[in-house]
């Protein structure tokens, strides 16, 4: 887990956090005053130098994206910004719904969020505890035939708010161009060259009284410079997606008469029911709720005002025209309540929505066509191009591997999106296929008398999951022992997974008495044969009756946990070891079959072990920096961890009735003490006393 710390070397806070699983070690981030106030509000307060608090990692990624956790070098290389986490990333017992509500409020009020990060953070952050998921956020009801441009009674053309079309009437005393709009308003476009007087132009209003000129062919160099400096904020304030592309438009002369023309144009930006494209000296306003930024669309020019043209979408009349029955793959560029929209070879393609899925791409067959667009559905595809009902499909990161252009609606499955799952298709919709584990009961898969065996284990917010041929399976009543094969028996079917009851762990039976098995396991640990030791201790746990010998059962479980975490510790993968330790320690505390006194002994001993691993983690980062002050700070953090571990070990020895804490814990303490060069006196004394007792 990330650690928030009040620095001892100078003023300020730092966060120690590993932002990506592939990174070998955590990084140290500086914390802005804004983020410090946020942490204080959530109760993660570290008021004095040396104070530290563990914080949920779900809080760190948004703050890093916003720049509130930063390197002094300003590097951003530690984040894979193009790969947002899966939907389950923010669902964790370590972060409450109230904290997520506060996080969203913090993000939405942040200047960097308003300035252009909305498309990333807004999609991955969950809403408040009462809010709906991203796929349920209300979208506009798209009306393909609707027209948003109107003619007034006096023959003027009126664009929808916040757009204005008209001639530039004059320049004000300050040199600002004043547009006489069809709405009867005088619109201040800002400082433009004198040559624009008398010319037609288009503006978009923002903040009630400011208006941006959307005909960049007539901009002055100063106007262009101002637009470039504020373009991200202007895009947000105007509500025009893709507005930044206006900066690429220069004055070009095509000397082409657009009257009654049909041309293919690139939609630079769009919003409020209109799209805007540029064609040489022409600014083309496309009147359609279907258009979106970054589309190539064939349009028919309806009317022309100077160098401003009004157009509507029009299907091409050449051999590229799509016909009923054609199969097309489209990138989804617009999403409404009722439609998905993309384009293919200049033709707008609509797909009726039956589900709440939000795909990036989709494959459809054309079912209807009209003058301006075509309609297609996934369901109309030939069966060789899509899955059929009851067909098993493999899904990873929301994509069907066998049909990458076919969207899928997944039920709630508490596994990371990167984990491949295999489920049967239950329904073919117009915009997606649906899968469900409940279909397995109809297919006769996983009968009640069948034993399911699997060596894959994943711990989730809903307990232990295994997989069989890719099918997600929840196992009730089992411990998390990754690397050990588990057997379970089906007891029911949920929409997202098979429900099973734990039967047994498949491990070699330990020979001899339990005491002899303990000796074998400890000898394996001493030789570094940690996986073999894990199998041995798991076998011992299974041999002991928890009701008859609760203390011995707990002792065996602690041995099992130590062997399990020893595997990543030996590889220097301390974050993984801490995660395993956290999962298993939490499981012990929830075991109501054990007396609190017995749970308390294990809790204290494992807490000491956790502090030692944290110390080893800090030591491992010392050589990652050339800054001498930072090296000293990291060693000091390690020393404090070791001091806390000794306090816990002494506490454990004072209340334990069975034995001293495990020798493996003492060995890791000695290893960590050697790594800090000059360990605290309490640590040296403890190690000395222990070695004397052992001798």
PDB file of C-alpha atoms in Angstrom, residues 120-249:
ATOM      1  CA  UNK A 120      -9.400  10.095 -19.260  1.00  0.00           C
ATOM      2  CA  UNK A 121     -10.293  10.540 -15.611  1.00  0.00           C
ATOM      3  CA  UNK A 122     -14.020  11.042 -16.024  1.00  0.00           C
ATOM      4  CA  UNK A 123     -14.362   7.681 -17.733  1.00  0.00           C
ATOM      5  CA  UNK A 124     -12.445   5.638 -15.211  1.00  0.00           C
ATOM      6  CA  UNK A 125     -13.631   7.242 -11.948  1.00  0.00           C
ATOM      7  CA  UNK A 126     -16.742   5.672 -10.449  1.00  0.00           C
ATOM      8  CA  UNK A 127     -19.562   7.977  -9.426  1.00  0.00           C
ATOM      9  CA  UNK A 128     -20.848   8.528  -5.918  1.00  0.00           C
ATOM     10  CA  UNK A 129     -22.427   5.672  -4.002  1.00  0.00           C
ATOM     11  CA  UNK A 130     -25.806   6.651  -5.464  1.00  0.00           C
ATOM     12  CA  UNK A 131     -24.484   7.379  -8.960  1.00  0.00           C
ATOM     13  CA  UNK A 132     -24.716   5.068 -11.917  1.00  0.00           C
ATOM     14  CA  UNK A 133     -21.793   3.439 -13.653  1.00  0.00           C
ATOM     15  CA  UNK A 134     -20.248   5.027 -16.719  1.00  0.00           C
ATOM     16  CA  UNK A 135     -22.273   2.949 -19.150  1.00  0.00           C
ATOM     17  CA  UNK A 136     -25.510   4.212 -17.515  1.00  0.00           C
ATOM     18  CA  UNK A 137     -24.662   7.923 -17.639  1.00  0.00           C
ATOM     19  CA  UNK A 138     -27.511   9.587 -19.602  1.00  0.00           C
ATOM     20  CA  UNK A 139     -26.598  10.231 -23.230  1.00  0.00           C
ATOM     21  CA  UNK A 140     -28.462  12.528 -25.644  1.00  0.00           C
ATOM     22  CA  UNK A 141     -31.350  11.085 -27.611  1.00  0.00           C
ATOM     23  CA  UNK A 142     -30.041  11.357 -31.171  1.00  0.00           C
ATOM     24  CA  UNK A 143     -32.523  12.300 -33.886  1.00  0.00           C
ATOM     25  CA  UNK A 144     -30.973  11.529 -37.280  1.00  0.00           C
ATOM     26  CA  UNK A 145     -33.494  13.586 -39.277  1.00  0.00           C
ATOM     27  CA  UNK A 146     -33.546  16.557 -36.895  1.00  0.00           C
ATOM     28  CA  UNK A 147     -32.410  19.974 -38.159  1.00  0.00           C
ATOM     29  CA  UNK A 148     -30.920  22.425 -35.697  1.00  0.00           C
ATOM     30  CA  UNK A 149     -30.390  25.276 -38.163  1.00  0.00           C
ATOM     31  CA  UNK A 150     -33.551  27.343 -38.749  1.00  0.00           C
ATOM     32  CA  UNK A 151     -34.615  30.131 -41.067  1.00  0.00           C
ATOM     33  CA  UNK A 152     -36.166  33.200 -39.445  1.00  0.00           C
ATOM     34  CA  UNK A 153     -39.274  34.952 -40.744  1.00  0.00           C
ATOM     35  CA  UNK A 154     -37.152  37.651 -42.333  1.00  0.00           C
ATOM     36  CA  UNK A 155     -35.082  35.102 -44.277  1.00  0.00           C
ATOM     37  CA  UNK A 156     -32.079  34.930 -41.981  1.00  0.00           C
ATOM     38  CA  UNK A 157     -30.353  31.678 -41.022  1.00  0.00           C
ATOM     39  CA  UNK A 158     -30.324  31.017 -37.282  1.00  0.00           C
ATOM     40  CA  UNK A 159     -27.804  28.572 -35.804  1.00  0.00           C
ATOM     41  CA  UNK A 160     -28.535  26.797 -32.487  1.00  0.00           C
ATOM     42  CA  UNK A 161     -27.088  28.266 -29.308  1.00  0.00           C
ATOM     43  CA  UNK A 162     -24.262  28.972 -28.671  1.00  0.00           C
ATOM     44  CA  UNK A 163     -23.428  29.525 -32.393  1.00  0.00           C
ATOM     45  CA  UNK A 164     -23.862  32.763 -34.326  1.00  0.00           C
ATOM     46  CA  UNK A 165     -23.806  33.285 -38.092  1.00  0.00           C
ATOM     47  CA  UNK A 166     -23.698  36.703 -39.696  1.00  0.00           C
ATOM     48  CA  UNK A 167     -21.729  39.439 -41.362  1.00  0.00           C
ATOM     49  CA  UNK A 168     -19.102  41.466 -39.546  1.00  0.00           C
ATOM     50  CA  UNK A 169     -20.794  44.872 -39.364  1.00  0.00           C
ATOM     51  CA  UNK A 170     -17.862  46.965 -38.178  1.00  0.00           C
ATOM     52  CA  UNK A 171     -14.826  47.230 -35.931  1.00  0.00           C
ATOM     53  CA  UNK A 172     -15.337  48.814 -32.525  1.00  0.00           C
ATOM     54  CA  UNK A 173     -13.182  51.623 -31.190  1.00  0.00           C
ATOM     55  CA  UNK A 174     -11.013  48.924 -29.624  1.00  0.00           C
ATOM     56  CA  UNK A 175     -10.571  47.140 -32.935  1.00  0.00           C
ATOM     57  CA  UNK A 176     -12.941  44.285 -32.086  1.00  0.00           C
ATOM     58  CA  UNK A 177     -15.023  42.758 -34.874  1.00  0.00           C
ATOM     59  CA  UNK A 178     -18.776  43.161 -34.279  1.00  0.00           C
ATOM     60  CA  UNK A 179     -20.938  40.476 -35.898  1.00  0.00           C
ATOM     61  CA  UNK A 180     -24.579  41.199 -36.735  1.00  0.00           C
ATOM     62  CA  UNK A 181     -26.218  37.846 -36.018  1.00  0.00           C
ATOM     63  CA  UNK A 182     -29.509  36.459 -37.269  1.00  0.00           C
ATOM     64  CA  UNK A 183     -30.747  36.520 -33.683  1.00  0.00           C
ATOM     65  CA  UNK A 184     -30.646  40.315 -33.786  1.00  0.00           C
ATOM     66  CA  UNK A 185     -27.688  40.519 -31.426  1.00  0.00           C
ATOM     67  CA  UNK A 186     -24.368  42.249 -31.888  1.00  0.00           C
ATOM     68  CA  UNK A 187     -21.623  39.741 -31.132  1.00  0.00           C
ATOM     69  CA  UNK A 188     -18.088  40.792 -30.168  1.00  0.00           C
ATOM     70  CA  UNK A 189     -15.636  38.392 -31.845  1.00  0.00           C
ATOM     71  CA  UNK A 190     -12.493  40.033 -30.483  1.00  0.00           C
ATOM     72  CA  UNK A 191      -9.644  41.687 -32.317  1.00  0.00           C
ATOM     73  CA  UNK A 192      -9.687  40.678 -36.008  1.00  0.00           C
ATOM     74  CA  UNK A 193      -8.150  42.327 -39.114  1.00  0.00           C
ATOM     75  CA  UNK A 194     -10.035  45.214 -40.724  1.00  0.00           C
ATOM     76  CA  UNK A 195     -10.520  43.124 -43.877  1.00  0.00           C
ATOM     77  CA  UNK A 196     -13.202  41.019 -42.146  1.00  0.00           C
ATOM     78  CA  UNK A 197     -15.686  43.906 -42.160  1.00  0.00           C
ATOM     79  CA  UNK A 198     -18.560  42.957 -44.459  1.00  0.00           C
ATOM     80  CA  UNK A 199     -17.563  39.270 -44.533  1.00  0.00           C
ATOM     81  CA  UNK A 200     -19.652  36.356 -43.302  1.00  0.00           C
ATOM     82  CA  UNK A 201     -18.307  34.468 -40.331  1.00  0.00           C
ATOM     83  CA  UNK A 202     -19.322  32.103 -37.534  1.00  0.00           C
ATOM     84  CA  UNK A 203     -18.758  32.459 -33.811  1.00  0.00           C
ATOM     85  CA  UNK A 204     -19.359  30.332 -30.734  1.00  0.00           C
ATOM     86  CA  UNK A 205     -20.331  32.002 -27.479  1.00  0.00           C
ATOM     87  CA  UNK A 206     -18.963  31.035 -24.064  1.00  0.00           C
ATOM     88  CA  UNK A 207     -19.268  32.445 -20.543  1.00  0.00           C
ATOM     89  CA  UNK A 208     -22.328  34.375 -21.601  1.00  0.00           C
ATOM     90  CA  UNK A 209     -20.683  37.281 -23.426  1.00  0.00           C
ATOM     91  CA  UNK A 210     -17.399  36.088 -24.944  1.00  0.00           C
ATOM     92  CA  UNK A 211     -17.430  34.711 -28.482  1.00  0.00           C
ATOM     93  CA  UNK A 212     -14.727  32.885 -30.430  1.00  0.00           C
ATOM     94  CA  UNK A 213     -14.451  33.313 -34.199  1.00  0.00           C
ATOM     95  CA  UNK A 214     -14.672  29.898 -35.943  1.00  0.00           C
ATOM     96  CA  UNK A 215     -13.317  31.049 -39.301  1.00  0.00           C
ATOM     97  CA  UNK A 216      -9.575  30.812 -38.593  1.00  0.00           C
ATOM     98  CA  UNK A 217      -8.761  31.688 -42.214  1.00  0.00           C
ATOM     99  CA  UNK A 218      -9.300  35.360 -41.247  1.00  0.00           C
ATOM    100  CA  UNK A 219      -7.525  35.353 -37.885  1.00  0.00           C
ATOM    101  CA  UNK A 220      -4.671  37.711 -37.180  1.00  0.00           C
ATOM    102  CA  UNK A 221      -1.426  36.292 -35.802  1.00  0.00           C
ATOM    103  CA  UNK A 222      -2.282  37.711 -32.387  1.00  0.00           C
ATOM    104  CA  UNK A 223      -5.738  36.104 -32.404  1.00  0.00           C
ATOM    105  CA  UNK A 224      -4.174  32.761 -33.348  1.00  0.00           C
ATOM    106  CA  UNK A 225      -1.595  33.068 -30.584  1.00  0.00           C
ATOM    107  CA  UNK A 226      -4.282  33.765 -27.967  1.00  0.00           C
ATOM    108  CA  UNK A 227      -6.377  30.850 -29.218  1.00  0.00           C
ATOM    109  CA  UNK A 228      -3.376  28.532 -28.987  1.00  0.00           C
ATOM    110  CA  UNK A 229      -2.625  29.613 -25.404  1.00  0.00           C
ATOM    111  CA  UNK A 230      -6.197  29.017 -24.184  1.00  0.00           C
ATOM    112  CA  UNK A 231      -7.445  26.313 -26.538  1.00  0.00           C
ATOM    113  CA  UNK A 232      -7.906  23.581 -23.911  1.00  0.00           C
ATOM    114  CA  UNK A 233     -10.009  25.830 -21.711  1.00  0.00           C
ATOM    115  CA  UNK A 234     -11.932  27.104 -24.750  1.00  0.00           C
ATOM    116  CA  UNK A 235     -12.746  23.548 -25.781  1.00  0.00           C
ATOM    117  CA  UNK A 236     -14.200  22.884 -22.366  1.00  0.00           C
ATOM    118  CA  UNK A 237     -16.096  26.180 -22.114  1.00  0.00           C
ATOM    119  CA  UNK A 238     -17.618  25.979 -25.595  1.00  0.00           C
ATOM    120  CA  UNK A 239     -18.520  22.302 -25.377  1.00  0.00           C
ATOM    121  CA  UNK A 240     -16.951  21.652 -28.791  1.00  0.00           C
ATOM    122  CA  UNK A 241     -15.136  18.313 -28.864  1.00  0.00           C
ATOM    123  CA  UNK A 242     -11.947  18.484 -30.941  1.00  0.00           C
ATOM    124  CA  UNK A 243     -11.747  22.293 -31.024  1.00  0.00           C
ATOM    125  CA  UNK A 244      -7.953  22.121 -30.869  1.00  0.00           C
ATOM    126  CA  UNK A 245      -7.906  21.139 -34.555  1.00  0.00           C
ATOM    127  CA  UNK A 246      -8.938  24.682 -35.467  1.00  0.00           C
ATOM    128  CA  UNK A 247      -5.318  25.689 -34.824  1.00  0.00           C
ATOM    129  CA  UNK A 248      -4.254  23.674 -37.891  1.00  0.00           C
ATOM    130  CA  UNK A 249      -6.467  25.651 -40.274  1.00  0.00           C
TER     131      UNK A 249
END
